[in-house]
């Protein structure tokens, strides 16, 4: 296994994970206070790393190019397959539509500024989708190369941002306690989604090959890089402002405006905006790669140019259509993102590993994630907790955040 692919795969996982979710974290977790938010973040990281390893346990006995569709069909039967496909398509189309809308409008603004053009936002969305569609169609190797450049730039910009912001961190803000217990529950779905990357695991298995030792490393490092970055991000965002002022920020633009005023330096808004664009781009690469491979497997497409083109059309046209003609639709869908992700990243891995361990005797011995049945049941209960937190928010029982 080439070292190169291992490194690139870690960056694809980390790049997929660090996306729009990170930007929502400061406001979503404002009411928790620093220490509580750190506990929630650490717990979510452990949970998501554990279930990513469960996926590897499942992948080791399947074909190298198997995706959720085949895995679920083999281990959970027809019903499991339908649930897997529905949650995968629902979540990934919604994410792609969100990324195409956001990325398209950023691209359009930049092109208009640079070249003095007068493009409509829709044109931005079309160019953005075509550009990324082209990269994905060229294959995972190309995605890896483009992602490296974008990811490393993203980390450099982040470093510059942290450098500018650290002097404004005040210890007293970091000692604040939760404002209200309900807010902990409200924050959970956002934190959970910000650690999501699981729909792209099959693409990485296919790219790296079935070398479980290497793949374990890729998952652990790929999930830990976001952890480190989120921890720093929490120190900075929660340390700069009181919980009250963070909570009162009007979404991300409000938050960026408040820090720009605090620093009295507009360069910081520029840095945050460039970071946000890069986060969106790397996350879109990982998500659309996962969706592309999923369709390629589900529709039994081969690797010929013509087949890849068909797969790309199935992958990119619907989210582009949503972004162009029905933006409210995917915004509504994203409200359910955490629920679909619980199915994808918790319930399915747990159920598949459970089934696979039951028929272990007929399988060659292999990798088994620690924790036994206890861990499987515990994690499934956490999944129920996350769905409940989302449900309570939707019904207005606890405050909605993020
Ligand atoms: N973690 C990504 C969103 C995501 C969820 C699930 C799968 C892939 C990506 C973000 O924070 O933007």
Short mmCIF file of C-alpha atoms and ligand atoms in Angstrom, two decimals:
data_model
loop_
_atom_site.label_atom_id
_atom_site.label_comp_id
_atom_site.label_asym_id
_atom_site.label_seq_id
_atom_site.Cartn_x
_atom_site.Cartn_y
_atom_site.Cartn_z
CA UNK A 1 0.00 0.00 0.00
CA UNK A 2 1.51 3.27 -0.98
CA UNK A 3 2.13 5.73 1.84
CA UNK A 4 0.90 8.39 -0.47
CA UNK A 5 -2.61 7.00 -0.75
CA UNK A 6 -2.77 6.57 3.01
CA UNK A 7 -1.96 10.22 3.59
CA UNK A 8 -4.31 11.40 0.86
CA UNK A 9 -7.13 9.27 2.27
CA UNK A 10 -6.67 10.75 5.74
CA UNK A 11 -7.04 14.18 4.21
CA UNK A 12 -10.12 13.15 2.24
CA UNK A 13 -11.79 11.94 5.45
CA UNK A 14 -10.75 15.02 7.43
CA UNK A 15 -11.69 17.29 4.52
CA UNK A 16 -15.15 15.72 4.25
CA UNK A 17 -15.67 16.09 7.99
CA UNK A 18 -14.58 19.70 8.38
CA UNK A 19 -17.30 21.48 6.45
CA UNK A 20 -20.28 23.67 7.09
CA UNK A 21 -20.78 21.96 10.45
CA UNK A 22 -17.67 23.50 11.95
CA UNK A 23 -18.92 26.97 11.19
CA UNK A 24 -22.19 26.22 12.94
CA UNK A 25 -20.43 24.91 16.07
CA UNK A 26 -19.71 28.20 17.92
CA UNK A 27 -23.30 29.39 17.89
CA UNK A 28 -24.85 25.97 18.35
CA UNK A 29 -22.71 25.27 21.40
CA UNK A 30 -22.76 28.79 22.83
CA UNK A 31 -25.28 28.01 25.53
CA UNK A 32 -23.25 25.05 26.81
CA UNK A 33 -20.26 26.89 28.14
CA UNK A 34 -16.78 25.82 27.21
CA UNK A 35 -16.15 22.76 29.40
CA UNK A 36 -19.51 21.14 28.66
CA UNK A 37 -19.09 21.71 24.94
CA UNK A 38 -15.67 20.03 25.09
CA UNK A 39 -17.18 16.98 26.78
CA UNK A 40 -19.89 16.75 24.10
CA UNK A 41 -17.31 17.13 21.33
CA UNK A 42 -14.99 14.48 22.77
CA UNK A 43 -17.86 12.04 23.25
CA UNK A 44 -19.08 12.59 19.67
CA UNK A 45 -15.59 12.08 18.30
CA UNK A 46 -15.27 8.76 20.17
CA UNK A 47 -18.68 7.67 18.96
CA UNK A 48 -17.98 8.51 15.32
CA UNK A 49 -14.53 6.94 15.30
CA UNK A 50 -15.93 3.79 16.85
CA UNK A 51 -18.69 3.44 14.25
CA UNK A 52 -16.21 4.16 11.43
CA UNK A 53 -14.16 1.22 12.70
CA UNK A 54 -17.32 -0.88 12.77
CA UNK A 55 -17.72 -0.11 9.07
CA UNK A 56 -14.22 -1.47 8.46
CA UNK A 57 -15.13 -4.63 10.33
CA UNK A 58 -17.99 -5.05 7.86
CA UNK A 59 -15.95 -4.10 4.79
CA UNK A 60 -13.23 -6.67 5.51
CA UNK A 61 -15.47 -9.57 4.46
CA UNK A 62 -16.98 -7.87 1.40
CA UNK A 63 -15.78 -7.01 -2.11
CA UNK A 64 -13.39 -4.12 -2.17
CA UNK A 65 -15.80 -1.93 -4.14
CA UNK A 66 -18.86 -2.69 -2.03
CA UNK A 67 -20.85 0.33 -0.83
CA UNK A 68 -23.66 0.60 1.72
CA UNK A 69 -26.10 -0.76 -0.85
CA UNK A 70 -24.34 -4.14 -1.19
CA UNK A 71 -23.21 -4.35 2.41
CA UNK A 72 -26.70 -3.73 3.77
CA UNK A 73 -28.27 -6.11 1.27
CA UNK A 74 -25.88 -8.90 2.19
CA UNK A 75 -26.16 -8.56 5.95
CA UNK A 76 -29.58 -7.06 6.58
CA UNK A 77 -31.62 -8.24 3.61
CA UNK A 78 -33.92 -6.30 1.37
CA UNK A 79 -35.42 -4.10 4.07
CA UNK A 80 -32.03 -3.08 5.40
CA UNK A 81 -30.92 -2.28 1.88
CA UNK A 82 -33.92 -0.01 1.29
CA UNK A 83 -33.31 1.86 4.56
CA UNK A 84 -29.59 2.22 3.79
CA UNK A 85 -30.20 3.51 0.28
CA UNK A 86 -32.92 5.89 1.34
CA UNK A 87 -30.87 7.51 4.10
CA UNK A 88 -27.75 7.67 1.93
CA UNK A 89 -29.52 9.28 -1.04
CA UNK A 90 -31.61 11.61 1.11
CA UNK A 91 -28.70 12.90 3.19
CA UNK A 92 -26.13 13.11 0.43
CA UNK A 93 -28.41 14.77 -2.11
CA UNK A 94 -29.37 17.35 0.55
CA UNK A 95 -25.73 17.97 1.47
CA UNK A 96 -24.70 18.27 -2.19
CA UNK A 97 -27.57 20.66 -2.91
CA UNK A 98 -26.50 22.80 0.05
CA UNK A 99 -22.89 22.80 -1.09
CA UNK A 100 -23.81 23.63 -4.70
CA UNK A 101 -25.98 26.55 -3.55
CA UNK A 102 -23.36 27.90 -1.12
CA UNK A 103 -20.36 27.23 -3.35
CA UNK A 104 -22.17 28.47 -6.45
CA UNK A 105 -23.07 31.80 -4.90
CA UNK A 106 -19.51 32.29 -3.58
CA UNK A 107 -18.09 31.45 -6.98
CA UNK A 108 -20.51 33.82 -8.69
CA UNK A 109 -19.63 36.68 -6.32
CA UNK A 110 -15.90 36.13 -6.84
CA UNK A 111 -16.14 35.84 -10.64
CA UNK A 112 -18.23 39.00 -10.80
CA UNK A 113 -15.71 40.85 -8.64
CA UNK A 114 -12.62 39.64 -10.45
CA UNK A 115 -13.80 40.02 -14.01
CA UNK A 116 -16.43 42.66 -13.60
CA UNK A 117 -19.02 40.20 -14.92
CA UNK A 118 -22.70 40.16 -14.17
CA UNK A 119 -23.42 36.48 -13.75
CA UNK A 120 -26.62 35.34 -12.07
CA UNK A 121 -26.24 33.14 -8.95
CA UNK A 122 -27.69 30.19 -10.90
CA UNK A 123 -24.80 30.37 -13.35
CA UNK A 124 -22.42 30.15 -10.39
CA UNK A 125 -24.19 26.99 -9.20
CA UNK A 126 -23.99 25.39 -12.66
CA UNK A 127 -20.27 26.15 -13.08
CA UNK A 128 -19.56 24.93 -9.55
CA UNK A 129 -21.41 21.64 -10.11
CA UNK A 130 -19.79 21.08 -13.52
CA UNK A 131 -16.33 21.76 -12.14
CA UNK A 132 -16.64 19.34 -9.23
CA UNK A 133 -18.52 16.82 -11.35
CA UNK A 134 -15.59 16.82 -13.75
CA UNK A 135 -13.05 16.25 -10.96
CA UNK A 136 -15.06 13.38 -9.45
CA UNK A 137 -15.58 11.76 -12.87
CA UNK A 138 -11.81 11.71 -13.41
CA UNK A 139 -11.51 9.40 -10.40
CA UNK A 140 -10.43 9.19 -6.77
CA UNK A 141 -6.77 9.80 -7.64
CA UNK A 142 -7.66 13.23 -9.02
CA UNK A 143 -9.95 13.96 -6.08
CA UNK A 144 -7.02 13.10 -3.80
CA UNK A 145 -4.70 15.55 -5.56
CA UNK A 146 -7.16 18.44 -5.66
CA UNK A 147 -8.18 17.76 -2.06
CA UNK A 148 -4.58 17.89 -0.85
CA UNK A 149 -4.06 21.34 -2.26
CA UNK A 150 -7.38 22.63 -0.93
CA UNK A 151 -7.02 20.97 2.46
CA UNK A 152 -3.49 22.20 3.09
CA UNK A 153 -4.46 25.74 2.05
CA UNK A 154 -7.46 25.47 4.36
CA UNK A 155 -5.19 24.54 7.30
CA UNK A 156 -2.85 27.43 6.51
CA UNK A 157 -5.73 29.91 6.45
CA UNK A 158 -7.03 28.40 9.67
CA UNK A 159 -3.59 28.80 11.24
CA UNK A 160 -3.58 32.47 10.26
CA UNK A 161 -7.09 32.88 11.66
CA UNK A 162 -6.15 31.26 14.96
CA UNK A 163 -3.03 33.40 15.13
CA UNK A 164 -5.04 36.59 14.73
CA UNK A 165 -7.77 35.57 17.16
CA UNK A 166 -5.87 33.93 20.04
CA UNK A 167 -4.86 37.22 21.74
CA UNK A 168 -8.54 38.02 22.21
CA UNK A 169 -9.35 34.87 24.18
CA UNK A 170 -10.38 35.67 27.73
CA UNK A 171 -10.19 33.02 30.40
CA UNK A 172 -13.32 34.27 32.16
CA UNK A 173 -15.48 33.33 29.16
CA UNK A 174 -14.11 29.81 29.16
CA UNK A 175 -15.26 29.28 32.73
CA UNK A 176 -18.92 29.92 32.00
CA UNK A 177 -21.37 27.13 32.79
CA UNK A 178 -24.36 25.93 30.73
CA UNK A 179 -27.05 28.58 30.58
CA UNK A 180 -29.85 26.09 30.54
CA UNK A 181 -29.78 22.27 30.56
CA UNK A 182 -32.02 22.01 27.48
CA UNK A 183 -29.36 23.70 25.40
CA UNK A 184 -27.07 20.69 25.79
CA UNK A 185 -29.64 18.53 24.03
CA UNK A 186 -30.18 21.22 21.39
CA UNK A 187 -26.49 21.31 20.52
CA UNK A 188 -26.05 17.55 20.18
CA UNK A 189 -27.38 17.13 16.59
CA UNK A 190 -25.15 19.93 15.27
CA UNK A 191 -22.02 18.59 16.97
CA UNK A 192 -22.91 15.10 15.75
CA UNK A 193 -23.36 16.21 12.13
CA UNK A 194 -20.08 18.15 12.24
CA UNK A 195 -18.26 14.84 12.81
CA UNK A 196 -20.01 13.05 9.94
CA UNK A 197 -18.08 11.48 7.07
CA UNK A 198 -19.31 7.89 7.08
CA UNK A 199 -20.95 7.81 3.66
CA UNK A 200 -17.51 8.26 2.13
CA UNK A 201 -15.86 5.29 3.87
CA UNK A 202 -16.60 2.84 0.99
CA UNK A 203 -14.80 5.16 -1.45
CA UNK A 204 -11.72 5.11 0.76
CA UNK A 205 -11.81 1.32 1.09
CA UNK A 206 -12.00 1.06 -2.69
CA UNK A 207 -9.14 3.53 -3.12
CA UNK A 208 -6.78 2.12 -0.48
CA UNK A 209 -7.69 -1.56 -0.87
CA UNK A 210 -8.73 -3.97 1.88
CA UNK A 211 -5.75 -3.39 4.13
CA UNK A 212 -7.46 -3.12 7.49
CA UNK A 213 -4.37 -1.94 9.36
CA UNK A 214 -3.91 0.99 6.99
CA UNK A 215 -7.63 1.74 6.87
CA UNK A 216 -7.84 1.85 10.67
CA UNK A 217 -5.08 4.42 10.68
CA UNK A 218 -6.86 6.43 8.00
CA UNK A 219 -10.14 6.48 9.97
CA UNK A 220 -8.51 7.30 13.30
CA UNK A 221 -6.30 10.08 11.96
CA UNK A 222 -9.02 11.31 9.60
CA UNK A 223 -11.47 11.71 12.50
CA UNK A 224 -8.88 13.07 14.95
CA UNK A 225 -7.68 15.95 12.80
CA UNK A 226 -11.15 17.53 12.93
CA UNK A 227 -11.23 16.90 16.68
CA UNK A 228 -8.04 18.89 17.24
CA UNK A 229 -9.24 21.70 14.99
CA UNK A 230 -12.70 21.83 16.61
CA UNK A 231 -11.11 22.01 20.07
CA UNK A 232 -8.99 25.00 19.07
CA UNK A 233 -11.99 26.55 17.39
CA UNK A 234 -14.03 26.20 20.58
CA UNK A 235 -11.31 27.83 22.69
CA UNK A 236 -11.24 30.75 20.31
CA UNK A 237 -14.91 31.25 19.56
CA UNK A 238 -16.11 30.70 23.12
CA UNK A 239 -13.15 32.52 24.63
CA UNK A 240 -13.66 35.69 22.65
CA UNK A 241 -17.25 36.42 23.54
CA UNK A 242 -19.64 35.83 26.37
CA UNK A 243 -22.25 33.12 25.88
CA UNK A 244 -24.93 35.78 25.67
CA UNK A 245 -23.34 37.67 22.81
CA UNK A 246 -22.51 34.45 20.94
CA UNK A 247 -26.09 33.26 21.31
CA UNK A 248 -27.37 36.57 20.05
CA UNK A 249 -25.24 36.50 16.88
CA UNK A 250 -27.40 36.43 13.83
CA UNK A 251 -26.06 33.22 12.32
CA UNK A 252 -22.56 32.93 10.92
CA UNK A 253 -22.46 36.35 9.20
CA UNK A 254 -23.41 37.97 12.51
CA UNK A 255 -20.70 36.02 14.31
CA UNK A 256 -18.07 37.03 11.73
CA UNK A 257 -19.19 40.67 11.94
CA UNK A 258 -18.86 40.63 15.74
CA UNK A 259 -15.31 39.28 15.64
CA UNK A 260 -14.35 41.78 12.95
CA UNK A 261 -15.61 44.61 15.18
CA UNK A 262 -13.83 43.13 18.19
CA UNK A 263 -10.53 43.02 16.33
CA UNK A 264 -11.17 46.22 14.50
CA UNK A 265 -9.65 44.46 11.51
CA UNK A 266 -11.59 43.55 8.36
CA UNK A 267 -8.82 41.11 7.30
CA UNK A 268 -10.28 38.63 9.75
CA UNK A 269 -13.63 38.50 7.91
CA UNK A 270 -11.70 37.80 4.72
CA UNK A 271 -9.78 34.96 6.39
CA UNK A 272 -12.95 33.40 7.82
CA UNK A 273 -14.70 33.68 4.44
CA UNK A 274 -11.80 32.04 2.58
CA UNK A 275 -11.69 29.32 5.21
CA UNK A 276 -15.45 28.77 4.88
CA UNK A 277 -15.12 28.47 1.08
CA UNK A 278 -12.33 25.95 1.36
CA UNK A 279 -14.20 23.96 4.01
CA UNK A 280 -17.17 23.82 1.72
CA UNK A 281 -15.05 22.70 -1.24
CA UNK A 282 -13.22 19.85 0.52
CA UNK A 283 -16.39 18.64 2.19
CA UNK A 284 -18.23 18.69 -1.14
CA UNK A 285 -15.42 16.67 -2.75
CA UNK A 286 -15.68 13.94 -0.11
CA UNK A 287 -19.46 13.86 -0.05
CA UNK A 288 -19.90 13.76 -3.82
CA UNK A 289 -17.17 11.13 -4.14
CA UNK A 290 -19.09 8.97 -1.65
CA UNK A 291 -22.35 9.50 -3.53
CA UNK A 292 -20.74 8.81 -6.91
CA UNK A 293 -19.28 5.48 -5.80
CA UNK A 294 -22.55 4.60 -4.12
CA UNK A 295 -24.46 5.06 -7.39
CA UNK A 296 -21.78 3.33 -9.39
CA UNK A 297 -22.21 0.23 -7.19
CA UNK A 298 -26.00 0.44 -6.86
CA UNK A 299 -26.62 0.95 -10.59
CA UNK A 300 -23.93 -1.63 -11.44
CA UNK A 301 -21.97 0.78 -13.56
CA UNK A 302 -18.49 -0.07 -14.74
CA UNK A 303 -15.41 2.06 -14.83
CA UNK A 304 -15.59 2.95 -18.53
CA UNK A 305 -15.73 6.61 -19.49
CA UNK A 306 -19.29 6.34 -20.66
CA UNK A 307 -20.50 4.63 -17.49
CA UNK A 308 -18.70 7.13 -15.27
CA UNK A 309 -20.41 9.93 -17.15
CA UNK A 310 -23.83 8.37 -16.53
CA UNK A 311 -23.00 7.92 -12.84
CA UNK A 312 -21.91 11.56 -12.64
CA UNK A 313 -25.19 12.70 -14.17
CA UNK A 314 -27.18 10.69 -11.60
CA UNK A 315 -24.97 12.08 -8.82
CA UNK A 316 -24.98 15.76 -9.69
CA UNK A 317 -28.14 16.59 -11.67
CA UNK A 318 -30.76 16.19 -8.89
CA UNK A 319 -28.90 18.30 -6.29
CA UNK A 320 -28.15 20.92 -8.93
CA UNK A 321 -31.84 20.92 -9.86
CA UNK A 322 -32.78 21.38 -6.21
CA UNK A 323 -30.26 24.17 -5.80
CA UNK A 324 -31.60 25.95 -8.88
CA UNK A 325 -35.32 25.44 -8.65
CA UNK A 326 -36.28 24.43 -5.15
CA UNK A 327 -33.80 25.67 -2.58
CA UNK A 328 -36.36 25.52 0.25
CA UNK A 329 -36.66 21.79 -0.38
CA UNK A 330 -33.14 20.87 0.58
CA UNK A 331 -33.06 23.34 3.46
CA UNK A 332 -36.03 21.44 4.84
CA UNK A 333 -34.23 18.18 4.14
CA UNK A 334 -31.15 19.36 6.00
CA UNK A 335 -33.32 19.77 9.09
CA UNK A 336 -33.46 15.98 9.08
CA UNK A 337 -29.75 15.57 8.34
CA UNK A 338 -28.86 14.46 11.85
CA UNK A 339 -31.57 11.79 11.77
CA UNK A 340 -30.45 10.35 8.42
CA UNK A 341 -26.87 10.46 9.67
CA UNK A 342 -27.79 8.52 12.82
CA UNK A 343 -29.17 5.78 10.55
CA UNK A 344 -26.13 5.89 8.28
CA UNK A 345 -23.36 6.31 10.80
CA UNK A 346 -24.77 4.50 13.86
CA UNK A 347 -27.74 2.18 13.30
CA UNK A 348 -26.53 0.58 10.07
CA UNK A 349 -22.92 -0.10 11.18
CA UNK A 350 -24.18 -1.48 14.51
CA UNK A 351 -26.82 -3.68 12.87
CA UNK A 352 -24.45 -4.97 10.20
CA UNK A 353 -21.68 -5.80 12.67
CA UNK A 354 -24.23 -7.45 14.93
CA UNK A 355 -25.39 -9.72 12.10
CA UNK A 356 -21.89 -10.41 10.92
CA UNK A 357 -20.65 -11.41 14.38
CA UNK A 358 -23.62 -13.76 14.76
CA UNK A 359 -22.50 -15.76 11.75
CA UNK A 360 -18.83 -15.36 12.61
CA UNK A 361 -18.22 -19.13 12.56
CA UNK A 362 -18.68 -19.30 8.83
CA UNK A 363 -16.29 -16.39 8.23
CA UNK A 364 -12.52 -16.33 8.34
CA UNK A 365 -11.27 -14.79 11.57
CA UNK A 366 -10.45 -11.14 11.20
CA UNK A 367 -10.59 -7.69 12.67
CA UNK A 368 -13.06 -7.09 15.46
CA UNK A 369 -13.59 -3.70 17.10
CA UNK A 370 -13.26 -3.76 20.91
CA UNK A 371 -16.21 -3.27 23.22
CA UNK A 372 -18.32 -6.33 22.42
CA UNK A 373 -22.11 -6.32 22.52
CA UNK A 374 -22.17 -3.78 25.31
CA UNK A 375 -20.59 -1.10 23.14
CA UNK A 376 -22.94 -1.88 20.24
CA UNK A 377 -26.03 -1.49 22.42
CA UNK A 378 -24.67 1.61 24.13
CA UNK A 379 -23.91 3.33 20.85
CA UNK A 380 -27.34 2.45 19.45
CA UNK A 381 -28.88 4.11 22.52
CA UNK A 382 -26.82 7.22 21.85
CA UNK A 383 -28.31 7.18 18.35
CA UNK A 384 -31.79 7.17 19.90
CA UNK A 385 -30.74 10.10 22.10
CA UNK A 386 -29.58 12.13 19.11
CA UNK A 387 -32.77 11.47 17.17
CA UNK A 388 -34.82 12.43 20.24
CA UNK A 389 -32.85 15.65 20.65
CA UNK A 390 -33.58 16.52 17.03
CA UNK A 391 -37.26 15.57 17.43
CA UNK A 392 -37.69 17.65 20.61
CA UNK A 393 -36.22 20.61 18.77
CA UNK A 394 -38.53 20.14 15.81
CA UNK A 395 -41.55 20.07 18.09
CA UNK A 396 -40.34 23.16 19.91
CA UNK A 397 -39.89 21.40 23.28
CA UNK A 398 -36.26 22.53 23.54
CA UNK A 399 -34.74 25.61 21.90
CA UNK A 400 -33.48 25.25 18.32
CA UNK A 401 -29.88 26.31 17.76
CA UNK A 402 -27.40 26.50 14.88
N1 LIG B 1 -19.36 16.84 8.60
C1 LIG B 1 -19.82 17.60 7.49
C2 LIG B 1 -21.17 17.19 7.02
C3 LIG B 1 -21.28 15.75 6.65
C4 LIG B 1 -22.18 14.94 7.30
C5 LIG B 1 -22.31 13.60 6.95
C6 LIG B 1 -21.53 13.08 5.96
C7 LIG B 1 -20.62 13.89 5.30
C8 LIG B 1 -20.51 15.22 5.65
C9 LIG B 1 -19.83 19.07 7.88
O1 LIG B 1 -19.63 19.39 9.02
O2 LIG B 1 -20.04 19.93 7.06
#
